[in-house]
Amino acid sequence: MTEAFDLDALRGKIAGLMGQAKKDLTELVALKSVADPRQFPAEGCERTARWVADAFTAAGLTEVGLHETPDGSKAVIGHRPGPPGTPTVLLYCHYDVQPPLDDAAWKTPVWTLTEKDGRWYGRGAADCKGNIVTHLTALRAIGPDFPIGIKVVSEGSEEQGTGGLERFVVANPELLSADVILVADCGNFAVGVPTFTQTLRGNVNVVVTLETMRGPMHSGMFGGPAPDALAAMIQLLASLRDKDGNTTIDGLTDDQKWTGVQYPVEDFRADAGVLDGVDLLGSGTVSDMVWARPALTVLGMDVPAVVGSSAAIQPTSRARLNLRIPPGTEPEQALDLLEKHLRAHVPWNARLDIEVEALGEPFVASEHGPARSALEQAMATSYGRAVTTEGQGGSIPLCNVFADTYPQAEIMLIGVEEPKCLIHAPNESVDPSEIEHMALAEALFLSSYR
Ligand SMILES: [Zn+2]
């Protein structure tokens, strides 16, 4: 059998499995697996976990079970050992979904997979049930006698951020140990453009409080010399950006370059809903700014609301800050620089208090190992074009846990969640061609990697 014949056969097999994939996704989307019992009965997650366990069992995994994690959610974990001496690949996905948010904003029923203009709509169709179905399709195409060891983990509370699986992995490292970990909770840069998500930004969250007077004072009688805490905060926060909008924290590098895919300005403007005539921020490219450089956002401020405010000078002010940091910057180091900057720039000797809320590590996926080469080749073959890399502005803490727990493993981030999917928003959808192409890439990888 020539390689070309193998490829055509596999491509045909995957195409033939797409009807089953759609049926699976229809069943999965109908299961309301929002992992928050205050919003949806816990039964939805229970039934989904069992569905996922049954499906992976049918696809050839042998030791499949539901494991309770420290936040009460259940992770579905399965394994089929490979022939002696072969490596093990862990396939990650999650079966819980975001709530519908604004029901009225959905143009199709939230929990009914609905085909429209070639896409499949429904909550979780992409994030992450589309990735569950992609794993299943790949395994069906090449199984059940896999040439290497296969493990699967499907997390039950990813969207809640309660970290159940993160703590479970640390407590049970042997269950999920693998040579390669494919975290399928990302997606291509665009439909048809095979893409690795190469980096995730970390973050530093702090609450800053300024105090200047014992109480609010009349702005007519005292305005002028009275140290206005709100004016002090405005001045302090303004020191965190230059006139072009670059984030400027004394000592923190802010001129990094992104070497992967370039995010076109017009696409970014449309994706971010930027109004005509309003500038984008920063002196780098869009990719530099969103994936390679630090970015500070003021998340909230305690100030008097416009309606109900009076002619008074404010004695205190508070702001909640979120600093996103790229790989290469440690959160402790970024926090230290941010604190020093705030102390150096606070005007008028206002009393400053900084409360640290959270620190998150940035993440870099494996770039140069044998599995990365094999998967890159498989994706290029499946899509018929070269593979590129993008970053992700947010973080996936589980990736850092995997990297710390399995330092030898090659960890890669892929999936079917391209930008048109509108994950987390109303009218989530998936492009079935992405499921088909990614399933083929995964099947090629699992059959070629040794
Ligand atoms: Zn997800």
Short mmCIF file of C-alpha atoms and ligand atoms in Angstrom, two decimals:
data_model
loop_
_atom_site.label_atom_id
_atom_site.label_comp_id
_atom_site.label_asym_id
_atom_site.label_seq_id
_atom_site.Cartn_x
_atom_site.Cartn_y
_atom_site.Cartn_z
CA MET A 1 0.00 0.00 0.00
CA THR A 2 1.44 3.39 -0.94
CA GLU A 3 1.20 6.30 1.42
CA ALA A 4 -1.03 8.19 -0.99
CA PHE A 5 -3.47 5.28 -1.05
CA ASP A 6 -3.50 5.19 2.75
CA LEU A 7 -4.25 8.90 2.88
CA ASP A 8 -7.11 8.69 0.39
CA ALA A 9 -8.55 5.72 2.22
CA LEU A 10 -8.36 7.50 5.56
CA ARG A 11 -9.82 10.68 4.11
CA GLY A 12 -12.70 8.67 2.70
CA LYS A 13 -13.23 6.88 5.99
CA ILE A 14 -13.40 10.16 7.91
CA ALA A 15 -15.84 11.60 5.36
CA GLY A 16 -17.96 8.50 5.82
CA LEU A 17 -17.99 9.05 9.59
CA MET A 18 -19.32 12.61 9.41
CA GLY A 19 -22.96 11.48 9.55
CA GLN A 20 -22.21 9.76 12.84
CA ALA A 21 -20.35 12.89 13.99
CA LYS A 22 -23.42 15.03 13.35
CA LYS A 23 -25.65 12.55 15.18
CA ASP A 24 -23.23 12.56 18.13
CA LEU A 25 -23.08 16.32 18.25
CA THR A 26 -26.87 16.55 18.09
CA GLU A 27 -27.12 14.29 21.15
CA LEU A 28 -24.35 16.08 23.01
CA VAL A 29 -25.73 19.58 22.39
CA ALA A 30 -29.16 18.43 23.64
CA LEU A 31 -27.59 17.52 27.02
CA LYS A 32 -27.57 20.75 29.04
CA SER A 33 -24.16 20.34 30.65
CA VAL A 34 -23.70 23.70 32.36
CA ALA A 35 -21.68 22.77 35.46
CA ASP A 36 -23.49 25.14 37.80
CA PRO A 37 -26.40 23.56 39.70
CA ARG A 38 -27.73 27.05 40.51
CA GLN A 39 -28.48 27.45 36.80
CA PHE A 40 -29.07 23.92 35.47
CA PRO A 41 -29.83 20.58 37.16
CA ALA A 42 -26.68 18.58 37.89
CA GLU A 43 -28.29 15.69 36.02
CA GLY A 44 -27.32 17.35 32.71
CA CYS A 45 -23.62 16.97 33.48
CA GLU A 46 -24.11 13.43 34.86
CA ARG A 47 -25.82 12.27 31.68
CA THR A 48 -23.23 13.96 29.49
CA ALA A 49 -20.37 12.33 31.38
CA ARG A 50 -21.97 8.92 30.91
CA TRP A 51 -22.60 9.65 27.20
CA VAL A 52 -18.93 10.58 26.74
CA ALA A 53 -17.75 7.51 28.66
CA ASP A 54 -19.96 5.21 26.57
CA ALA A 55 -18.87 6.81 23.30
CA PHE A 56 -15.14 6.50 24.04
CA THR A 57 -15.68 2.90 25.19
CA ALA A 58 -17.40 2.14 21.89
CA ALA A 59 -14.53 3.84 20.05
CA GLY A 60 -12.08 1.34 21.55
CA LEU A 61 -10.91 2.66 24.91
CA THR A 62 -10.89 -0.01 27.56
CA GLU A 63 -10.48 1.39 31.03
CA VAL A 64 -13.09 4.17 30.96
CA GLY A 65 -14.43 5.63 34.20
CA LEU A 66 -15.94 8.68 35.85
CA HIS A 67 -13.63 10.20 38.45
CA GLU A 68 -14.84 12.73 40.99
CA THR A 69 -12.56 15.76 41.24
CA PRO A 70 -12.10 18.16 44.20
CA ASP A 71 -14.71 20.66 42.95
CA GLY A 72 -17.34 17.89 42.76
CA SER A 73 -17.32 17.65 38.96
CA LYS A 74 -16.61 14.32 37.29
CA ALA A 75 -13.85 13.81 34.77
CA VAL A 76 -14.24 11.05 32.20
CA ILE A 77 -10.94 9.24 31.88
CA GLY A 78 -10.17 6.36 29.53
CA HIS A 79 -7.13 4.41 28.41
CA ARG A 80 -6.20 1.79 25.88
CA PRO A 81 -2.59 0.73 26.34
CA GLY A 82 -0.55 0.50 23.17
CA PRO A 83 1.77 -2.31 22.07
CA PRO A 84 4.85 -2.56 24.32
CA GLY A 85 7.40 0.16 23.73
CA THR A 86 5.00 2.55 21.99
CA PRO A 87 4.28 6.06 23.28
CA THR A 88 1.01 7.24 24.81
CA VAL A 89 -1.01 10.21 23.59
CA LEU A 90 -3.52 11.91 25.90
CA LEU A 91 -6.50 13.55 24.19
CA TYR A 92 -8.06 16.36 26.24
CA CYS A 93 -11.52 17.89 25.84
CA HIS A 94 -14.24 19.15 28.20
CA TYR A 95 -17.93 18.22 28.20
CA ASP A 96 -19.35 21.11 30.22
CA VAL A 97 -20.52 24.22 28.38
CA GLN A 98 -21.17 27.88 28.96
CA PRO A 99 -24.74 28.89 29.85
CA PRO A 100 -26.78 30.29 26.94
CA LEU A 101 -26.37 33.84 28.31
CA ASP A 102 -29.02 35.88 26.47
CA ASP A 103 -31.64 33.34 25.33
CA ALA A 104 -33.41 35.98 23.24
CA ALA A 105 -30.24 36.68 21.26
CA TRP A 106 -30.12 33.12 19.88
CA LYS A 107 -31.43 32.82 16.32
CA THR A 108 -31.71 29.01 16.57
CA PRO A 109 -32.73 26.86 19.58
CA VAL A 110 -29.88 26.84 22.12
CA TRP A 111 -29.97 23.08 22.81
CA THR A 112 -30.91 21.78 19.35
CA LEU A 113 -28.11 21.34 16.82
CA THR A 114 -29.36 23.29 13.81
CA GLU A 115 -27.77 23.48 10.37
CA LYS A 116 -27.75 26.91 8.77
CA ASP A 117 -25.61 28.11 5.84
CA GLY A 118 -23.32 25.11 6.18
CA ARG A 119 -22.59 25.60 9.89
CA TRP A 120 -24.00 23.70 12.88
CA TYR A 121 -25.46 25.93 15.62
CA GLY A 122 -26.04 25.18 19.29
CA ARG A 123 -24.41 25.74 22.69
CA GLY A 124 -21.22 23.72 22.89
CA ALA A 125 -21.26 22.84 19.16
CA ALA A 126 -17.64 24.01 19.04
CA ASP A 127 -16.56 24.59 22.68
CA CYS A 128 -15.91 21.86 23.43
CA LYS A 129 -18.37 19.22 22.20
CA GLY A 130 -17.15 19.76 18.63
CA ASN A 131 -13.72 18.70 19.86
CA ILE A 132 -15.14 15.64 21.64
CA VAL A 133 -16.70 14.55 18.35
CA THR A 134 -13.43 15.26 16.52
CA HIS A 135 -11.53 12.94 18.90
CA LEU A 136 -14.24 10.27 18.51
CA THR A 137 -14.16 10.50 14.71
CA ALA A 138 -10.36 10.18 14.61
CA LEU A 139 -10.42 7.15 16.93
CA ARG A 140 -13.23 5.44 14.98
CA ALA A 141 -11.27 5.90 11.76
CA ILE A 142 -8.15 4.12 12.99
CA GLY A 143 -9.34 1.94 15.90
CA PRO A 144 -9.98 -0.03 17.85
CA ASP A 145 -6.47 -1.54 17.57
CA PHE A 146 -4.47 1.64 17.91
CA PRO A 147 -0.77 1.53 17.01
CA ILE A 148 0.13 3.50 20.16
CA GLY A 149 -1.33 3.99 23.62
CA ILE A 150 -4.33 6.32 23.81
CA LYS A 151 -5.68 8.12 26.86
CA VAL A 152 -8.67 10.43 26.94
CA VAL A 153 -9.72 12.95 29.55
CA SER A 154 -12.95 14.93 29.33
CA GLU A 155 -13.23 17.58 32.01
CA GLY A 156 -16.55 18.41 33.64
CA SER A 157 -16.11 21.95 34.96
CA GLU A 158 -13.73 23.76 32.62
CA GLU A 159 -16.05 26.71 31.99
CA GLN A 160 -16.56 27.30 35.71
CA GLY A 161 -12.88 27.87 36.40
CA THR A 162 -13.18 25.95 39.67
CA GLY A 163 -10.06 23.92 38.89
CA GLY A 164 -11.35 20.44 39.76
CA LEU A 165 -9.28 18.64 37.16
CA GLU A 166 -6.22 20.80 37.88
CA ARG A 167 -6.13 19.54 41.46
CA PHE A 168 -7.09 15.99 40.41
CA VAL A 169 -4.11 15.78 38.03
CA VAL A 170 -1.71 16.81 40.77
CA ALA A 171 -3.19 14.21 43.15
CA ASN A 172 -3.36 11.41 40.53
CA PRO A 173 -0.44 12.02 38.19
CA GLU A 174 -0.14 8.40 37.00
CA LEU A 175 -3.70 8.30 35.57
CA LEU A 176 -3.07 10.89 32.87
CA SER A 177 0.67 10.53 32.33
CA ALA A 178 1.50 10.57 28.63
CA ASP A 179 4.26 11.37 26.18
CA VAL A 180 2.07 13.75 24.21
CA ILE A 181 -0.93 15.81 25.33
CA LEU A 182 -3.30 17.24 22.73
CA VAL A 183 -5.39 19.94 24.40
CA ALA A 184 -8.31 20.24 21.99
CA ASP A 185 -9.97 23.36 23.33
CA CYS A 186 -8.63 25.87 20.82
CA GLY A 187 -9.03 26.35 17.10
CA ASN A 188 -7.54 27.49 13.84
CA PHE A 189 -6.86 31.12 13.03
CA ALA A 190 -9.63 30.85 10.42
CA VAL A 191 -11.60 28.05 8.76
CA GLY A 192 -9.21 26.05 6.59
CA VAL A 193 -6.00 27.53 8.08
CA PRO A 194 -4.27 24.84 10.17
CA THR A 195 -2.97 26.57 13.30
CA PHE A 196 -1.26 25.70 16.54
CA THR A 197 -2.11 27.87 19.50
CA GLN A 198 1.47 28.43 20.57
CA THR A 199 1.22 30.72 23.59
CA LEU A 200 -1.23 31.73 26.29
CA ARG A 201 -0.82 34.95 28.23
CA GLY A 202 -0.59 34.92 31.99
CA ASN A 203 -2.13 37.55 34.22
CA VAL A 204 -1.75 39.66 37.33
CA ASN A 205 -4.88 41.07 39.00
CA VAL A 206 -4.67 43.73 41.70
CA VAL A 207 -7.03 46.14 43.45
CA VAL A 208 -5.52 49.57 44.05
CA THR A 209 -6.92 51.89 46.72
CA LEU A 210 -5.99 55.54 47.21
CA GLU A 211 -6.90 57.53 50.34
CA THR A 212 -6.43 61.26 50.80
CA MET A 213 -9.01 62.71 53.23
CA ARG A 214 -11.20 61.63 56.12
CA GLY A 215 -14.41 62.18 54.14
CA PRO A 216 -15.94 63.79 51.04
CA MET A 217 -15.69 67.58 51.00
CA HIS A 218 -17.65 70.28 49.14
CA SER A 219 -15.92 71.05 45.82
CA GLY A 220 -16.82 74.76 46.04
CA MET A 221 -15.47 75.33 49.55
CA PHE A 222 -12.44 73.01 49.33
CA GLY A 223 -11.87 72.34 45.60
CA GLY A 224 -8.40 73.50 44.61
CA PRO A 225 -6.02 72.56 47.38
CA ALA A 226 -7.98 69.54 48.68
CA PRO A 227 -6.25 66.30 47.52
CA ASP A 228 -8.86 64.75 45.24
CA ALA A 229 -8.50 60.96 45.45
CA LEU A 230 -10.29 60.44 42.17
CA ALA A 231 -8.00 62.90 40.35
CA ALA A 232 -5.05 61.09 41.92
CA MET A 233 -6.33 57.75 40.62
CA ILE A 234 -6.91 59.16 37.14
CA GLN A 235 -3.32 60.45 37.09
CA LEU A 236 -1.92 57.20 38.43
CA LEU A 237 -3.80 55.05 35.91
CA ALA A 238 -2.82 57.37 33.07
CA SER A 239 0.83 56.60 33.84
CA LEU A 240 0.19 52.98 32.75
CA ARG A 241 -0.23 53.91 29.04
CA ASP A 242 1.72 56.15 26.70
CA LYS A 243 0.04 58.41 24.15
CA ASP A 244 -0.08 55.59 21.55
CA GLY A 245 -1.79 53.29 24.02
CA ASN A 246 1.20 51.03 24.73
CA THR A 247 1.19 49.58 28.23
CA THR A 248 4.05 51.30 30.06
CA ILE A 249 5.12 49.80 33.36
CA ASP A 250 8.61 50.88 34.44
CA GLY A 251 11.02 48.04 33.73
CA LEU A 252 8.51 45.75 31.97
CA THR A 253 9.47 44.84 28.39
CA ASP A 254 6.86 46.02 25.90
CA ASP A 255 8.43 45.70 22.45
CA GLN A 256 8.18 41.94 21.76
CA LYS A 257 7.37 40.67 18.25
CA TRP A 258 4.94 37.90 17.21
CA THR A 259 6.55 35.59 14.63
CA GLY A 260 3.50 33.48 13.64
CA VAL A 261 0.35 34.46 11.81
CA GLN A 262 -0.38 38.18 11.42
CA TYR A 263 -3.86 39.24 12.52
CA PRO A 264 -5.08 41.63 9.78
CA VAL A 265 -6.04 45.05 11.12
CA GLU A 266 -9.44 45.04 9.39
CA ASP A 267 -10.28 41.59 10.77
CA PHE A 268 -9.33 42.66 14.27
CA ARG A 269 -11.37 45.86 13.99
CA ALA A 270 -14.40 43.82 12.91
CA ASP A 271 -13.88 41.05 15.50
CA ALA A 272 -13.44 43.57 18.34
CA GLY A 273 -16.28 45.82 17.14
CA VAL A 274 -14.06 48.90 16.98
CA LEU A 275 -15.97 51.99 15.82
CA ASP A 276 -15.06 53.66 12.52
CA GLY A 277 -12.43 56.34 12.92
CA VAL A 278 -11.27 55.14 16.36
CA ASP A 279 -7.58 54.09 16.52
CA LEU A 280 -6.23 50.73 17.61
CA LEU A 281 -3.70 50.93 20.42
CA GLY A 282 0.02 50.37 20.46
CA SER A 283 3.01 50.74 18.19
CA GLY A 284 3.27 47.03 17.23
CA THR A 285 1.20 44.93 14.86
CA VAL A 286 -2.13 43.57 16.08
CA SER A 287 -0.47 40.16 16.66
CA ASP A 288 2.35 41.80 18.65
CA MET A 289 -0.11 43.69 20.81
CA VAL A 290 -2.56 40.87 21.49
CA TRP A 291 -0.19 37.89 21.83
CA ALA A 292 3.40 39.05 22.42
CA ARG A 293 3.26 42.15 24.65
CA PRO A 294 1.88 43.01 28.08
CA ALA A 295 -1.52 44.73 28.22
CA LEU A 296 -3.04 46.48 31.21
CA THR A 297 -6.81 46.85 31.47
CA VAL A 298 -8.73 48.76 34.13
CA LEU A 299 -11.49 46.26 34.92
CA GLY A 300 -13.45 48.40 37.33
CA MET A 301 -13.44 51.52 39.44
CA ASP A 302 -15.38 52.60 42.48
CA VAL A 303 -16.52 56.12 41.66
CA PRO A 304 -19.75 57.99 42.29
CA ALA A 305 -22.24 57.27 39.49
CA VAL A 306 -23.08 60.27 37.31
CA VAL A 307 -26.71 60.22 38.40
CA GLY A 308 -26.70 60.87 42.12
CA SER A 309 -23.23 62.36 42.26
CA SER A 310 -22.89 65.64 44.13
CA ALA A 311 -20.51 68.59 44.26
CA ALA A 312 -18.03 66.71 46.43
CA ILE A 313 -14.33 65.90 46.31
CA GLN A 314 -13.75 62.16 46.76
CA PRO A 315 -11.59 61.07 49.71
CA THR A 316 -10.92 57.56 48.40
CA SER A 317 -10.89 55.75 45.10
CA ARG A 318 -10.42 52.14 44.04
CA ALA A 319 -9.53 50.48 40.77
CA ARG A 320 -9.24 46.82 39.77
CA LEU A 321 -6.43 46.20 37.33
CA ASN A 322 -5.74 43.23 35.05
CA LEU A 323 -2.28 42.90 33.55
CA ARG A 324 -1.91 40.28 30.79
CA ILE A 325 1.65 39.08 30.39
CA PRO A 326 3.24 37.15 27.52
CA PRO A 327 5.54 34.13 27.87
CA GLY A 328 8.97 35.23 28.99
CA THR A 329 7.55 37.29 31.84
CA GLU A 330 6.95 35.66 35.22
CA PRO A 331 3.83 36.82 37.06
CA GLU A 332 5.77 37.49 40.29
CA GLN A 333 8.21 39.66 38.37
CA ALA A 334 5.37 41.52 36.61
CA LEU A 335 3.59 42.06 39.94
CA ASP A 336 6.78 43.40 41.50
CA LEU A 337 7.28 45.86 38.64
CA LEU A 338 3.62 46.91 38.69
CA GLU A 339 3.73 47.56 42.45
CA LYS A 340 6.97 49.55 42.14
CA HIS A 341 5.50 51.54 39.25
CA LEU A 342 2.32 52.38 41.18
CA ARG A 343 4.32 53.46 44.25
CA ALA A 344 6.65 55.58 42.12
CA HIS A 345 3.83 57.32 40.24
CA VAL A 346 1.21 57.88 42.93
CA PRO A 347 0.72 61.67 43.04
CA TRP A 348 0.60 64.00 46.06
CA ASN A 349 1.70 61.35 48.57
CA ALA A 350 -1.78 59.85 48.52
CA ARG A 351 -1.97 56.72 50.66
CA LEU A 352 -1.72 53.70 48.41
CA ASP A 353 -2.80 50.16 49.12
CA ILE A 354 -2.34 47.29 46.67
CA GLU A 355 -4.25 44.04 47.18
CA VAL A 356 -3.13 41.10 45.03
CA GLU A 357 -6.11 39.10 43.72
CA ALA A 358 -4.58 36.51 41.41
CA LEU A 359 -1.46 35.52 39.51
CA GLY A 360 -1.48 33.25 36.46
CA GLU A 361 1.50 31.86 34.56
CA PRO A 362 1.86 32.34 30.82
CA PHE A 363 2.20 29.15 28.78
CA VAL A 364 4.21 28.08 25.75
CA ALA A 365 3.21 24.92 23.87
CA SER A 366 5.86 22.47 22.65
CA GLU A 367 7.55 23.78 19.56
CA HIS A 368 10.31 21.44 18.44
CA GLY A 369 9.67 17.83 19.50
CA PRO A 370 8.98 14.75 17.37
CA ALA A 371 5.24 14.80 18.15
CA ARG A 372 4.99 18.43 17.15
CA SER A 373 6.70 17.63 13.83
CA ALA A 374 4.38 14.68 13.23
CA LEU A 375 1.23 16.63 14.07
CA GLU A 376 2.36 19.60 12.01
CA GLN A 377 2.87 17.26 9.05
CA ALA A 378 -0.54 15.64 9.66
CA MET A 379 -2.33 19.00 9.79
CA ALA A 380 -0.56 20.26 6.67
CA THR A 381 -1.54 17.07 4.83
CA SER A 382 -5.15 17.20 6.00
CA TYR A 383 -5.63 20.87 5.03
CA GLY A 384 -3.31 20.91 2.02
CA ARG A 385 -1.44 23.98 3.23
CA ALA A 386 1.32 25.02 5.61
CA VAL A 387 0.65 25.26 9.33
CA THR A 388 0.93 28.55 11.22
CA THR A 389 0.87 29.64 14.87
CA GLU A 390 -1.24 32.05 16.84
CA GLY A 391 -1.44 33.07 20.47
CA GLN A 392 -4.37 33.29 22.79
CA GLY A 393 -4.93 36.31 24.93
CA GLY A 394 -6.48 34.37 27.81
CA SER A 395 -5.11 31.58 29.92
CA ILE A 396 -5.85 27.86 30.39
CA PRO A 397 -4.43 27.07 33.87
CA LEU A 398 -4.69 23.31 33.24
CA CYS A 399 -1.94 23.65 30.59
CA ASN A 400 0.47 24.91 33.25
CA VAL A 401 -0.55 22.01 35.53
CA PHE A 402 0.11 19.52 32.71
CA ALA A 403 3.49 21.13 32.00
CA ASP A 404 4.51 21.06 35.67
CA THR A 405 3.23 17.51 36.27
CA TYR A 406 4.54 15.99 33.02
CA PRO A 407 7.68 17.99 32.21
CA GLN A 408 8.75 15.47 29.54
CA ALA A 409 5.43 15.56 27.66
CA GLU A 410 4.95 17.47 24.44
CA ILE A 411 1.83 19.60 24.93
CA MET A 412 0.02 21.08 21.95
CA LEU A 413 -3.15 23.16 21.64
CA ILE A 414 -5.46 22.58 18.68
CA GLY A 415 -9.17 22.27 17.94
CA VAL A 416 -12.23 23.30 15.96
CA GLU A 417 -12.93 26.59 17.74
CA GLU A 418 -12.07 29.14 15.03
CA PRO A 419 -13.23 32.77 15.48
CA LYS A 420 -16.55 32.39 13.61
CA CYS A 421 -17.66 29.85 16.25
CA LEU A 422 -18.47 32.70 18.68
CA ILE A 423 -17.67 30.47 21.63
CA HIS A 424 -19.14 31.63 24.97
CA ALA A 425 -21.52 33.98 23.09
CA PRO A 426 -25.07 33.45 21.81
CA ASN A 427 -25.29 31.73 18.39
CA GLU A 428 -22.27 29.47 18.92
CA SER A 429 -21.63 27.25 15.92
CA VAL A 430 -19.07 24.96 14.36
CA ASP A 431 -17.97 24.49 10.78
CA PRO A 432 -18.29 20.74 10.07
CA SER A 433 -15.35 20.93 7.65
CA GLU A 434 -13.16 21.83 10.64
CA ILE A 435 -14.32 18.68 12.49
CA GLU A 436 -13.57 16.63 9.36
CA HIS A 437 -10.13 18.18 8.73
CA MET A 438 -9.03 18.10 12.36
CA ALA A 439 -10.25 14.51 12.77
CA LEU A 440 -8.24 13.52 9.70
CA ALA A 441 -5.18 15.35 11.05
CA GLU A 442 -5.54 13.64 14.41
CA ALA A 443 -6.06 10.22 12.80
CA LEU A 444 -2.97 10.73 10.61
CA PHE A 445 -0.96 11.82 13.64
CA LEU A 446 -2.06 8.90 15.81
CA SER A 447 -1.21 6.43 13.04
CA SER A 448 2.16 7.98 12.12
CA TYR A 449 3.66 9.10 15.44
CA ARG A 450 5.93 6.55 17.14
ZN ZN B 1 -13.54 25.36 26.01
#
